[in-house]
Amino acid sequence: MAKASVAVHKLTSCSGCQSVILNMGENLLRLIELVDIRHFIEAGVNDPEAQVDIAFVEGSISTHEDEARIQRVREQSRFVVAIGACACSGGVQALRNVKDSALWAGAVYADPGYLDSLADSRPVAELIKVDLELWGCPISERQLIAAIRALLYGVAPVLPTEKVCQECKRAGQVCVLVSQASPCMGPVTRAGCGALCPSFGAPCYTCFGPSEQPNCDALGERLVGLGIPAHEVAERFVSISAGVKPFQRAWARWRIPVKELEP
């Protein structure tokens, strides 16, 4: 039986999700026995025009080149899987969607006129049909392996939509929001990380994007009630997944213009 052909494409991103694949260890060796990797530059295989069964796409649509390339990826692939916060939500780059990115560019680059960036950073699904989204910053190796196995055997992958809080409860961890008055985003964030940050006493940062039916209004009001400044609450919602509508609306509700913050 012929192996399924696979490509891993990178758009605007940090390559963190590709690193998860490369760091799979023995599981990567088992994966190679099941699939034929046709394109994966970080693994030393370079054929971006290869026709494949499954294309994994890391990164957001942030440049004109990204726009053109993602269309080619869709044409060359039977299934397209968006991996990571950048591909699923626009990622950290989507801060430009709610901020003055021109001001940032002017502060960093001697001549911003040479930059070829789009006004917004968009998830892959806004431009093409995406068959599956694997959230995370970076993605979970466990979810990746489960998704690949399901696709290879023609089974629809089942991914969690519950909240990080439920992972915390099952693990018997103390709630950092309650015990530390820490601005934890677990009540509105999709599960899948194993509640990694709260397990070390740190707040959730929305790495896995919004959970199913997130109540951002209630969480925002709770954080403000804890004494966290409204503008800081707004920033928590858009720190990683600024391109998703529930978090954008929450940011718009609690943000305070800089001029209003000045004494």
PDB file of C-alpha atoms in Angstrom:
ATOM      1  CA  MET A   1       0.000   0.000   0.000  1.00  0.00           C
ATOM      2  CA  ALA A   2       1.441   3.364  -1.039  1.00  0.00           C
ATOM      3  CA  LYS A   3       2.333   5.806   1.705  1.00  0.00           C
ATOM      4  CA  ALA A   4       0.347   9.033   2.065  1.00  0.00           C
ATOM      5  CA  SER A   5       2.331  12.002   0.788  1.00  0.00           C
ATOM      6  CA  VAL A   6       2.835  14.958   3.131  1.00  0.00           C
ATOM      7  CA  ALA A   7       4.136  18.517   2.874  1.00  0.00           C
ATOM      8  CA  VAL A   8       4.887  21.005   5.640  1.00  0.00           C
ATOM      9  CA  HIS A   9       4.687  24.639   4.485  1.00  0.00           C
ATOM     10  CA  LYS A  10       5.799  27.726   6.361  1.00  0.00           C
ATOM     11  CA  LEU A  11       4.238  31.165   5.934  1.00  0.00           C
ATOM     12  CA  THR A  12       4.758  34.087   8.388  1.00  0.00           C
ATOM     13  CA  SER A  13       5.696  32.408  11.649  1.00  0.00           C
ATOM     14  CA  CYS A  14       8.489  31.604  14.101  1.00  0.00           C
ATOM     15  CA  SER A  15       8.764  27.933  12.988  1.00  0.00           C
ATOM     16  CA  GLY A  16       7.884  26.769  16.507  1.00  0.00           C
ATOM     17  CA  CYS A  17       5.225  24.328  15.311  1.00  0.00           C
ATOM     18  CA  GLN A  18       7.627  22.815  12.781  1.00  0.00           C
ATOM     19  CA  SER A  19      10.110  22.395  15.621  1.00  0.00           C
ATOM     20  CA  VAL A  20       7.505  20.335  17.493  1.00  0.00           C
ATOM     21  CA  ILE A  21       7.445  17.932  14.551  1.00  0.00           C
ATOM     22  CA  LEU A  22      11.236  17.731  14.368  1.00  0.00           C
ATOM     23  CA  ASN A  23      11.485  17.135  18.121  1.00  0.00           C
ATOM     24  CA  MET A  24       9.073  14.194  18.151  1.00  0.00           C
ATOM     25  CA  GLY A  25      11.968  11.749  18.575  1.00  0.00           C
ATOM     26  CA  GLU A  26      10.945   8.120  18.118  1.00  0.00           C
ATOM     27  CA  ASN A  27       7.449   9.169  17.099  1.00  0.00           C
ATOM     28  CA  LEU A  28       8.948  11.023  14.138  1.00  0.00           C
ATOM     29  CA  LEU A  29      10.671   7.812  13.017  1.00  0.00           C
ATOM     30  CA  ARG A  30       7.354   5.977  13.263  1.00  0.00           C
ATOM     31  CA  LEU A  31       5.648   8.761  11.318  1.00  0.00           C
ATOM     32  CA  ILE A  32       8.172   8.506   8.491  1.00  0.00           C
ATOM     33  CA  GLU A  33       7.275   4.820   8.175  1.00  0.00           C
ATOM     34  CA  LEU A  34       3.664   5.829   7.499  1.00  0.00           C
ATOM     35  CA  VAL A  35       4.048   8.861   5.240  1.00  0.00           C
ATOM     36  CA  ASP A  36       6.222  10.108   2.402  1.00  0.00           C
ATOM     37  CA  ILE A  37       7.418  13.636   3.209  1.00  0.00           C
ATOM     38  CA  ARG A  38       7.648  15.527  -0.090  1.00  0.00           C
ATOM     39  CA  HIS A  39       8.299  19.030   1.262  1.00  0.00           C
ATOM     40  CA  PHE A  40       9.595  20.129   4.663  1.00  0.00           C
ATOM     41  CA  ILE A  41      12.438  22.621   4.389  1.00  0.00           C
ATOM     42  CA  GLU A  42      13.397  22.469   8.054  1.00  0.00           C
ATOM     43  CA  ALA A  43      13.854  18.717   7.654  1.00  0.00           C
ATOM     44  CA  GLY A  44      15.935  19.187   4.508  1.00  0.00           C
ATOM     45  CA  VAL A  45      13.251  18.325   1.916  1.00  0.00           C
ATOM     46  CA  ASN A  46      12.586  21.198  -0.486  1.00  0.00           C
ATOM     47  CA  ASP A  47       9.876  20.824  -3.126  1.00  0.00           C
ATOM     48  CA  PRO A  48       7.193  23.489  -2.492  1.00  0.00           C
ATOM     49  CA  GLU A  49       5.283  22.560  -5.670  1.00  0.00           C
ATOM     50  CA  ALA A  50       4.858  18.885  -4.743  1.00  0.00           C
ATOM     51  CA  GLN A  51       1.390  17.385  -5.092  1.00  0.00           C
ATOM     52  CA  VAL A  52       0.479  15.769  -1.755  1.00  0.00           C
ATOM     53  CA  ASP A  53      -2.311  14.090   0.143  1.00  0.00           C
ATOM     54  CA  ILE A  54      -1.894  16.213   3.290  1.00  0.00           C
ATOM     55  CA  ALA A  55      -0.393  19.694   3.554  1.00  0.00           C
ATOM     56  CA  PHE A  56       0.377  21.095   6.981  1.00  0.00           C
ATOM     57  CA  VAL A  57       0.587  24.887   6.977  1.00  0.00           C
ATOM     58  CA  GLU A  58       2.294  26.887   9.707  1.00  0.00           C
ATOM     59  CA  GLY A  59       2.052  30.672   9.763  1.00  0.00           C
ATOM     60  CA  SER A  60      -0.391  33.450   9.034  1.00  0.00           C
ATOM     61  CA  ILE A  61      -1.232  35.335   5.855  1.00  0.00           C
ATOM     62  CA  SER A  62       0.800  38.503   6.434  1.00  0.00           C
ATOM     63  CA  THR A  63       2.376  39.307   3.052  1.00  0.00           C
ATOM     64  CA  HIS A  64       1.377  39.359  -0.595  1.00  0.00           C
ATOM     65  CA  GLU A  65       3.642  36.349  -1.131  1.00  0.00           C
ATOM     66  CA  ASP A  66       1.708  34.459   1.572  1.00  0.00           C
ATOM     67  CA  GLU A  67      -1.554  35.216  -0.245  1.00  0.00           C
ATOM     68  CA  ALA A  68      -0.303  33.786  -3.521  1.00  0.00           C
ATOM     69  CA  ARG A  69       1.457  30.821  -2.005  1.00  0.00           C
ATOM     70  CA  ILE A  70      -1.442  29.561   0.093  1.00  0.00           C
ATOM     71  CA  GLN A  71      -3.596  29.368  -3.030  1.00  0.00           C
ATOM     72  CA  ARG A  72      -0.989  27.110  -4.654  1.00  0.00           C
ATOM     73  CA  VAL A  73      -0.848  24.948  -1.543  1.00  0.00           C
ATOM     74  CA  ARG A  74      -4.611  24.429  -1.698  1.00  0.00           C
ATOM     75  CA  GLU A  75      -4.426  23.445  -5.374  1.00  0.00           C
ATOM     76  CA  GLN A  76      -1.628  20.956  -4.701  1.00  0.00           C
ATOM     77  CA  SER A  77      -3.164  19.220  -1.687  1.00  0.00           C
ATOM     78  CA  ARG A  78      -6.015  16.835  -0.979  1.00  0.00           C
ATOM     79  CA  PHE A  79      -6.255  17.955   2.640  1.00  0.00           C
ATOM     80  CA  VAL A  80      -4.968  21.182   4.195  1.00  0.00           C
ATOM     81  CA  VAL A  81      -4.295  21.267   7.934  1.00  0.00           C
ATOM     82  CA  ALA A  82      -3.583  24.623   9.602  1.00  0.00           C
ATOM     83  CA  ILE A  83      -1.176  24.141  12.508  1.00  0.00           C
ATOM     84  CA  GLY A  84      -0.571  26.603  15.310  1.00  0.00           C
ATOM     85  CA  ALA A  85      -1.965  29.912  16.497  1.00  0.00           C
ATOM     86  CA  CYS A  86      -0.549  31.804  13.515  1.00  0.00           C
ATOM     87  CA  ALA A  87      -2.254  29.639  10.895  1.00  0.00           C
ATOM     88  CA  CYS A  88      -5.490  29.338  12.900  1.00  0.00           C
ATOM     89  CA  SER A  89      -5.905  32.892  14.186  1.00  0.00           C
ATOM     90  CA  GLY A  90      -3.292  35.192  12.661  1.00  0.00           C
ATOM     91  CA  GLY A  91      -0.987  34.713  15.648  1.00  0.00           C
ATOM     92  CA  VAL A  92       1.092  37.318  17.409  1.00  0.00           C
ATOM     93  CA  GLN A  93       1.394  39.077  14.047  1.00  0.00           C
ATOM     94  CA  ALA A  94      -2.338  39.852  14.260  1.00  0.00           C
ATOM     95  CA  LEU A  95      -1.529  42.504  16.856  1.00  0.00           C
ATOM     96  CA  ARG A  96      -1.216  44.707  13.788  1.00  0.00           C
ATOM     97  CA  ASN A  97      -4.969  44.220  13.310  1.00  0.00           C
ATOM     98  CA  VAL A  98      -5.714  46.112  16.518  1.00  0.00           C
ATOM     99  CA  LYS A  99      -2.633  48.302  16.896  1.00  0.00           C
ATOM    100  CA  ASP A 100      -0.835  51.067  14.992  1.00  0.00           C
ATOM    101  CA  SER A 101       1.640  48.851  13.147  1.00  0.00           C
ATOM    102  CA  ALA A 102       2.874  51.768  11.038  1.00  0.00           C
ATOM    103  CA  LEU A 103       4.117  53.407  14.215  1.00  0.00           C
ATOM    104  CA  TRP A 104       5.994  50.246  15.179  1.00  0.00           C
ATOM    105  CA  ALA A 105       7.549  49.912  11.717  1.00  0.00           C
ATOM    106  CA  GLY A 106       8.756  53.492  11.833  1.00  0.00           C
ATOM    107  CA  ALA A 107      10.398  52.905  15.200  1.00  0.00           C
ATOM    108  CA  VAL A 108      12.170  49.695  14.133  1.00  0.00           C
ATOM    109  CA  TYR A 109      13.132  50.156  10.471  1.00  0.00           C
ATOM    110  CA  ALA A 110      15.225  52.943   8.986  1.00  0.00           C
ATOM    111  CA  ASP A 111      13.061  52.912   5.842  1.00  0.00           C
ATOM    112  CA  PRO A 112       9.660  51.209   6.398  1.00  0.00           C
ATOM    113  CA  GLY A 113       8.829  51.850   2.744  1.00  0.00           C
ATOM    114  CA  TYR A 114      10.697  48.673   1.834  1.00  0.00           C
ATOM    115  CA  LEU A 115       8.352  46.499   3.896  1.00  0.00           C
ATOM    116  CA  ASP A 116       5.900  44.419   1.889  1.00  0.00           C
ATOM    117  CA  SER A 117       3.328  43.544   4.528  1.00  0.00           C
ATOM    118  CA  LEU A 118      -0.449  43.392   4.463  1.00  0.00           C
ATOM    119  CA  ALA A 119      -2.458  45.669   6.732  1.00  0.00           C
ATOM    120  CA  ASP A 120      -3.817  42.635   8.620  1.00  0.00           C
ATOM    121  CA  SER A 121      -2.475  39.231   9.601  1.00  0.00           C
ATOM    122  CA  ARG A 122      -5.106  36.643   8.756  1.00  0.00           C
ATOM    123  CA  PRO A 123      -5.649  32.942   9.481  1.00  0.00           C
ATOM    124  CA  VAL A 124      -5.303  30.526   6.586  1.00  0.00           C
ATOM    125  CA  ALA A 125      -9.022  29.685   6.616  1.00  0.00           C
ATOM    126  CA  GLU A 126      -9.913  33.240   5.563  1.00  0.00           C
ATOM    127  CA  LEU A 127      -8.366  32.646   2.136  1.00  0.00           C
ATOM    128  CA  ILE A 128      -8.800  28.948   1.392  1.00  0.00           C
ATOM    129  CA  LYS A 129     -10.761  25.916   2.517  1.00  0.00           C
ATOM    130  CA  VAL A 130      -9.050  24.348   5.543  1.00  0.00           C
ATOM    131  CA  ASP A 131      -9.949  20.761   6.385  1.00  0.00           C
ATOM    132  CA  LEU A 132      -8.613  20.780   9.947  1.00  0.00           C
ATOM    133  CA  GLU A 133      -7.179  23.275  12.444  1.00  0.00           C
ATOM    134  CA  LEU A 134      -4.689  22.265  15.135  1.00  0.00           C
ATOM    135  CA  TRP A 135      -4.407  25.147  17.592  1.00  0.00           C
ATOM    136  CA  GLY A 136      -1.539  25.916  19.920  1.00  0.00           C
ATOM    137  CA  CYS A 137       1.527  28.093  20.333  1.00  0.00           C
ATOM    138  CA  PRO A 138       3.099  25.721  19.579  1.00  0.00           C
ATOM    139  CA  ILE A 139       0.882  22.772  18.658  1.00  0.00           C
ATOM    140  CA  SER A 140       0.605  19.685  20.844  1.00  0.00           C
ATOM    141  CA  GLU A 141       2.576  16.663  19.634  1.00  0.00           C
ATOM    142  CA  ARG A 142      -0.134  14.394  21.030  1.00  0.00           C
ATOM    143  CA  GLN A 143      -2.876  16.126  19.028  1.00  0.00           C
ATOM    144  CA  LEU A 144      -0.718  16.150  15.895  1.00  0.00           C
ATOM    145  CA  ILE A 145      -0.083  12.405  16.013  1.00  0.00           C
ATOM    146  CA  ALA A 146      -3.762  11.684  16.699  1.00  0.00           C
ATOM    147  CA  ALA A 147      -4.838  13.875  13.782  1.00  0.00           C
ATOM    148  CA  ILE A 148      -2.399  12.267  11.345  1.00  0.00           C
ATOM    149  CA  ARG A 149      -3.477   8.777  12.411  1.00  0.00           C
ATOM    150  CA  ALA A 150      -7.139   9.701  11.925  1.00  0.00           C
ATOM    151  CA  LEU A 151      -6.547  11.221   8.485  1.00  0.00           C
ATOM    152  CA  LEU A 152      -4.537   8.211   7.316  1.00  0.00           C
ATOM    153  CA  TYR A 153      -7.347   5.849   8.286  1.00  0.00           C
ATOM    154  CA  GLY A 154     -10.158   8.014   6.945  1.00  0.00           C
ATOM    155  CA  VAL A 155     -11.566   8.927  10.357  1.00  0.00           C
ATOM    156  CA  ALA A 156     -12.611  12.454  11.258  1.00  0.00           C
ATOM    157  CA  PRO A 157     -10.181  13.746  13.929  1.00  0.00           C
ATOM    158  CA  VAL A 158     -11.758  14.583  17.276  1.00  0.00           C
ATOM    159  CA  LEU A 159     -10.220  17.627  18.947  1.00  0.00           C
ATOM    160  CA  PRO A 160     -11.095  19.220  22.293  1.00  0.00           C
ATOM    161  CA  THR A 161     -13.326  22.288  22.416  1.00  0.00           C
ATOM    162  CA  GLU A 162     -13.611  22.462  26.204  1.00  0.00           C
ATOM    163  CA  LYS A 163     -11.772  24.985  28.359  1.00  0.00           C
ATOM    164  CA  VAL A 164      -8.325  24.817  29.942  1.00  0.00           C
ATOM    165  CA  CYS A 165     -10.071  25.069  33.331  1.00  0.00           C
ATOM    166  CA  GLN A 166     -11.431  21.567  32.844  1.00  0.00           C
ATOM    167  CA  GLU A 167      -7.932  20.211  32.288  1.00  0.00           C
ATOM    168  CA  CYS A 168      -6.841  21.936  35.500  1.00  0.00           C
ATOM    169  CA  LYS A 169      -9.707  20.425  37.477  1.00  0.00           C
ATOM    170  CA  ARG A 170      -9.030  16.902  36.214  1.00  0.00           C
ATOM    171  CA  ALA A 171      -5.373  17.263  37.187  1.00  0.00           C
ATOM    172  CA  GLY A 172      -6.308  18.465  40.670  1.00  0.00           C
ATOM    173  CA  GLN A 173      -4.441  21.748  40.259  1.00  0.00           C
ATOM    174  CA  VAL A 174      -5.110  24.829  42.356  1.00  0.00           C
ATOM    175  CA  CYS A 175      -6.783  27.598  40.333  1.00  0.00           C
ATOM    176  CA  VAL A 176      -4.302  30.461  39.899  1.00  0.00           C
ATOM    177  CA  LEU A 177      -7.148  32.876  39.138  1.00  0.00           C
ATOM    178  CA  VAL A 178      -8.779  32.182  42.497  1.00  0.00           C
ATOM    179  CA  SER A 179      -5.734  31.564  44.678  1.00  0.00           C
ATOM    180  CA  GLN A 180      -3.374  34.201  43.243  1.00  0.00           C
ATOM    181  CA  ALA A 181      -5.752  36.706  41.621  1.00  0.00           C
ATOM    182  CA  SER A 182      -3.653  36.028  38.527  1.00  0.00           C
ATOM    183  CA  PRO A 183      -5.041  37.092  35.100  1.00  0.00           C
ATOM    184  CA  CYS A 184      -5.519  33.536  33.876  1.00  0.00           C
ATOM    185  CA  MET A 185      -7.278  33.152  30.516  1.00  0.00           C
ATOM    186  CA  GLY A 186      -8.143  29.488  31.065  1.00  0.00           C
ATOM    187  CA  PRO A 187     -11.920  30.119  31.330  1.00  0.00           C
ATOM    188  CA  VAL A 188     -12.049  31.254  27.676  1.00  0.00           C
ATOM    189  CA  THR A 189      -9.173  29.235  26.168  1.00  0.00           C
ATOM    190  CA  ARG A 190      -9.434  25.929  24.308  1.00  0.00           C
ATOM    191  CA  ALA A 191      -7.975  22.877  26.029  1.00  0.00           C
ATOM    192  CA  GLY A 192      -5.177  20.823  24.510  1.00  0.00           C
ATOM    193  CA  CYS A 193      -2.000  21.925  26.262  1.00  0.00           C
ATOM    194  CA  GLY A 194      -2.651  19.896  29.398  1.00  0.00           C
ATOM    195  CA  ALA A 195      -3.001  23.135  31.379  1.00  0.00           C
ATOM    196  CA  LEU A 196       0.757  23.515  31.117  1.00  0.00           C
ATOM    197  CA  CYS A 197       1.189  27.048  32.454  1.00  0.00           C
ATOM    198  CA  PRO A 198      -1.231  26.751  35.415  1.00  0.00           C
ATOM    199  CA  SER A 199       0.514  23.514  36.423  1.00  0.00           C
ATOM    200  CA  PHE A 200       3.581  25.657  37.113  1.00  0.00           C
ATOM    201  CA  GLY A 201       1.591  28.364  38.893  1.00  0.00           C
ATOM    202  CA  ALA A 202       1.497  30.666  35.858  1.00  0.00           C
ATOM    203  CA  PRO A 203      -1.643  32.039  34.158  1.00  0.00           C
ATOM    204  CA  CYS A 204      -2.917  30.756  30.819  1.00  0.00           C
ATOM    205  CA  TYR A 205      -2.034  32.975  27.832  1.00  0.00           C
ATOM    206  CA  THR A 206      -4.663  31.828  25.251  1.00  0.00           C
ATOM    207  CA  CYS A 207      -2.132  29.792  23.230  1.00  0.00           C
ATOM    208  CA  PHE A 208      -4.815  27.365  22.001  1.00  0.00           C
ATOM    209  CA  GLY A 209      -7.293  30.053  20.972  1.00  0.00           C
ATOM    210  CA  PRO A 210     -10.884  30.563  22.109  1.00  0.00           C
ATOM    211  CA  SER A 211     -12.843  27.682  23.587  1.00  0.00           C
ATOM    212  CA  GLU A 212     -16.323  26.780  22.457  1.00  0.00           C
ATOM    213  CA  GLN A 213     -18.681  29.673  23.333  1.00  0.00           C
ATOM    214  CA  PRO A 214     -16.143  31.674  25.386  1.00  0.00           C
ATOM    215  CA  ASN A 215     -17.707  34.118  27.853  1.00  0.00           C
ATOM    216  CA  CYS A 216     -15.115  36.865  27.428  1.00  0.00           C
ATOM    217  CA  ASP A 217     -17.368  39.502  28.994  1.00  0.00           C
ATOM    218  CA  ALA A 218     -17.654  37.601  32.274  1.00  0.00           C
ATOM    219  CA  LEU A 219     -13.927  36.879  32.478  1.00  0.00           C
ATOM    220  CA  GLY A 220     -13.010  40.465  31.648  1.00  0.00           C
ATOM    221  CA  GLU A 221     -15.323  41.795  34.340  1.00  0.00           C
ATOM    222  CA  ARG A 222     -13.818  39.376  36.854  1.00  0.00           C
ATOM    223  CA  LEU A 223     -10.259  40.441  36.026  1.00  0.00           C
ATOM    224  CA  VAL A 224     -11.169  44.127  36.319  1.00  0.00           C
ATOM    225  CA  GLY A 225     -12.868  43.317  39.623  1.00  0.00           C
ATOM    226  CA  LEU A 226      -9.583  41.859  40.858  1.00  0.00           C
ATOM    227  CA  GLY A 227      -7.991  45.261  40.372  1.00  0.00           C
ATOM    228  CA  ILE A 228      -6.250  44.583  37.073  1.00  0.00           C
ATOM    229  CA  PRO A 229      -6.333  47.777  34.951  1.00  0.00           C
ATOM    230  CA  ALA A 230      -8.813  47.582  32.088  1.00  0.00           C
ATOM    231  CA  HIS A 231      -6.180  48.226  29.424  1.00  0.00           C
ATOM    232  CA  GLU A 232      -4.093  45.317  30.763  1.00  0.00           C
ATOM    233  CA  VAL A 233      -7.149  43.074  30.637  1.00  0.00           C
ATOM    234  CA  ALA A 234      -7.626  44.074  26.999  1.00  0.00           C
ATOM    235  CA  GLU A 235      -4.021  43.153  26.201  1.00  0.00           C
ATOM    236  CA  ARG A 236      -4.418  39.682  27.710  1.00  0.00           C
ATOM    237  CA  PHE A 237      -7.088  38.821  25.155  1.00  0.00           C
ATOM    238  CA  VAL A 238      -4.983  39.720  22.108  1.00  0.00           C
ATOM    239  CA  SER A 239      -1.483  38.718  23.182  1.00  0.00           C
ATOM    240  CA  ILE A 240      -1.382  35.572  21.006  1.00  0.00           C
ATOM    241  CA  SER A 241      -4.691  35.140  19.163  1.00  0.00           C
ATOM    242  CA  ALA A 242      -5.550  38.702  18.175  1.00  0.00           C
ATOM    243  CA  GLY A 243      -7.089  37.585  14.891  1.00  0.00           C
ATOM    244  CA  VAL A 244     -10.139  35.832  16.362  1.00  0.00           C
ATOM    245  CA  LYS A 245     -13.385  37.745  16.748  1.00  0.00           C
ATOM    246  CA  PRO A 246     -14.267  36.893  20.402  1.00  0.00           C
ATOM    247  CA  PHE A 247     -10.889  38.169  21.607  1.00  0.00           C
ATOM    248  CA  GLN A 248     -10.991  41.224  19.340  1.00  0.00           C
ATOM    249  CA  ARG A 249     -14.367  42.189  20.775  1.00  0.00           C
ATOM    250  CA  ALA A 250     -13.041  41.765  24.312  1.00  0.00           C
ATOM    251  CA  TRP A 251     -10.018  43.921  23.483  1.00  0.00           C
ATOM    252  CA  ALA A 252     -12.269  46.631  22.052  1.00  0.00           C
ATOM    253  CA  ARG A 253     -14.415  46.634  25.188  1.00  0.00           C
ATOM    254  CA  TRP A 254     -11.649  47.100  27.739  1.00  0.00           C
ATOM    255  CA  ARG A 255      -8.938  48.944  25.889  1.00  0.00           C
ATOM    256  CA  ILE A 256      -8.222  52.531  26.915  1.00  0.00           C
ATOM    257  CA  PRO A 257      -6.608  54.940  24.443  1.00  0.00           C
ATOM    258  CA  VAL A 258      -3.065  55.870  25.427  1.00  0.00           C
ATOM    259  CA  LYS A 259      -3.988  59.545  25.800  1.00  0.00           C
ATOM    260  CA  GLU A 260      -6.489  58.612  28.514  1.00  0.00           C
ATOM    261  CA  LEU A 261      -3.790  56.811  30.446  1.00  0.00           C
ATOM    262  CA  GLU A 262      -1.468  59.785  30.599  1.00  0.00           C
ATOM    263  CA  PRO A 263      -1.522  61.786  33.877  1.00  0.00           C
TER     264      PRO A 263
END
